[in-house]
Coordinates of C-alpha atoms in Angstrom, one line a residue:
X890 CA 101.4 17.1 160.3
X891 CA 99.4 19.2 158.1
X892 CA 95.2 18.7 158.6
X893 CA 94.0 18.6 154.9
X894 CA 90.0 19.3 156.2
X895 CA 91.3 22.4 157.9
X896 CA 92.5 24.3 154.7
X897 CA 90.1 27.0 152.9
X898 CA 89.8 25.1 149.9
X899 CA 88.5 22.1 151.1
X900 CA 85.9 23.7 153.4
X901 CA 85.2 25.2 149.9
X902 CA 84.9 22.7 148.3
X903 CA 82.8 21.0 151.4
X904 CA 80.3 24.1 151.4
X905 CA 80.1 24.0 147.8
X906 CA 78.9 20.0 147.9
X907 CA 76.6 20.9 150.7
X908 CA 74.6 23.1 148.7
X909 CA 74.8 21.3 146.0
X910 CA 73.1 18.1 147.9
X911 CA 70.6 20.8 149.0
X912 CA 69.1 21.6 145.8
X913 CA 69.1 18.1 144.8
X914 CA 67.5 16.9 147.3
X915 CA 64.8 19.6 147.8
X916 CA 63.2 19.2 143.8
X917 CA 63.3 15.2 144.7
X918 CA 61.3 15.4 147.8
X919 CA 59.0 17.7 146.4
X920 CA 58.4 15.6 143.5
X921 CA 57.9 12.8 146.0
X922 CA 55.2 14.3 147.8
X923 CA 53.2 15.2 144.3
X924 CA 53.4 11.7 143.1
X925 CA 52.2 10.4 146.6
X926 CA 49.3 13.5 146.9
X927 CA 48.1 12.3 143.2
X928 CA 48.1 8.8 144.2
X929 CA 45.3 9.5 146.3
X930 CA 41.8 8.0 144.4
X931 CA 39.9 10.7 145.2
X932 CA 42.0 13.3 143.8
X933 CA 42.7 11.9 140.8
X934 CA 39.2 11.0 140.2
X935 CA 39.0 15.1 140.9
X936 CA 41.8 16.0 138.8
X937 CA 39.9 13.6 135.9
X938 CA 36.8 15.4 135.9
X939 CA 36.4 18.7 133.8
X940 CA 34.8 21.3 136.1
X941 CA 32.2 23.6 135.0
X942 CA 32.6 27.1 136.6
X943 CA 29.3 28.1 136.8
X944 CA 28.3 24.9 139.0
X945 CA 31.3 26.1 140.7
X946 CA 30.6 29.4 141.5
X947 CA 26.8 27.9 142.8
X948 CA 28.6 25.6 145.1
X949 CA 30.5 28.0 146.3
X950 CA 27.6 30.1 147.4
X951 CA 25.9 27.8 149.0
X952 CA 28.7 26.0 151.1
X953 CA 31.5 28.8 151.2
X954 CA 29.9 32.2 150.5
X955 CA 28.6 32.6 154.4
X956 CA 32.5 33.4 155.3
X957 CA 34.1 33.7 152.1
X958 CA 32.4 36.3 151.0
X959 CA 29.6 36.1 148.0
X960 CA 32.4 36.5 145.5
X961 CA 35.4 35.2 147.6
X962 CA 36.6 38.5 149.0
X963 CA 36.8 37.2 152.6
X964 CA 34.2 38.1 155.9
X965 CA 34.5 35.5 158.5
X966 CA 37.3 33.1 156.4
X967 CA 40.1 34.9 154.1
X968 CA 39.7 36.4 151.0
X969 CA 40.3 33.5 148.0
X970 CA 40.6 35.5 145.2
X971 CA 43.9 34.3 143.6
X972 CA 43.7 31.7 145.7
X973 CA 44.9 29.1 142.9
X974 CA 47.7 31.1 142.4
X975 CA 49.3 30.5 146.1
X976 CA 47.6 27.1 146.6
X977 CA 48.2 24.1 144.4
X978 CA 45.2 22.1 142.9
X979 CA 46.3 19.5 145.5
X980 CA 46.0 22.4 148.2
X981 CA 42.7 23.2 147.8
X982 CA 41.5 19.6 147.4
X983 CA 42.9 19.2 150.8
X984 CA 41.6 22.7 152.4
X985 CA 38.2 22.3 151.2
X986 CA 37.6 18.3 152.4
X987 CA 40.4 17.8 155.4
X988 CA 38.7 20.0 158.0
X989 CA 42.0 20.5 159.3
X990 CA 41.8 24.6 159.6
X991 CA 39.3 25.5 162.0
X992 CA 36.7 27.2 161.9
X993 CA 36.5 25.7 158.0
X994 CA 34.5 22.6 158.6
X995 CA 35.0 19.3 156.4
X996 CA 33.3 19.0 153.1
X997 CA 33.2 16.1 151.2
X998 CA 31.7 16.8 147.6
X999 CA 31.5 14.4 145.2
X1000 CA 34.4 14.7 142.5
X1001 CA 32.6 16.3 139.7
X1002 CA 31.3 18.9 142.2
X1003 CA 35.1 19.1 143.4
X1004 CA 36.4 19.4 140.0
X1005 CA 33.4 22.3 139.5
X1006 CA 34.2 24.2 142.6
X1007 CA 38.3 23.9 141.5
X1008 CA 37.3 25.1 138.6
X1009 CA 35.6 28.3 140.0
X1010 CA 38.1 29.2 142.6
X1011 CA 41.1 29.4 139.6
X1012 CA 38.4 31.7 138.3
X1013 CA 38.2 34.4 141.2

């Protein structure tokens, strides 16, 4: 008796669907995580607010500058210029008020001064 899952052309064509599922699946989970990071009341209060760069950049220097850098080259903490360029809006929400990288430590600005910093940092 011939075993049909055995021939080329259906592991093929199995391969083939595999992938396929793969790169369905991946855009959908993404896209799941976005609308469940945006849900968050906070960060769409953020994302509401237009940010002013200048009160940015002054929040910035007072809270961040010590490791940063006075113009976000990096001392202590990494450099962050470009920094909206490999972190989402959402990302940086969550590096600057989840304490979860040490040494950073938590920060909780309001949302306009959120939306301010944001605002500076796609700046640098």
């Amino acid at each position: 008796m011939d075993n049909q899952l055995t021939k080329p052309e259906n592991i093929i064509q199995q391969i083939v669907l595999l992938v396929v599922a793969i790169l369905v699946v991946i855009p959908l989970a993404l896209f799941g995580v976005q609308m469940i990071q945006a849900s968050d009341p906070y960060v769409k209060n953020v994302l509401t607010q237009p940010g002013d760069p200048i009160q940015g950049k002054a929040i910035f220097q007072i809270n961040c500058a010590g490791c940063h850098g006075w113009e976000g080259n990096g001392l202590v903490g990494p450099s962050l210029q470009a920094v909206s360029k490999r972190k989402s809006r959402y990302g940086l929400i969550h590096q600057v008020i989840s304490g979860e990288t040490p040494p950073m430590p938590k920060f909780q600005p309001s949302p306009q001064e959120m939306a301010d910093l944001l605002s500076y940092l796609e700046n640098l």
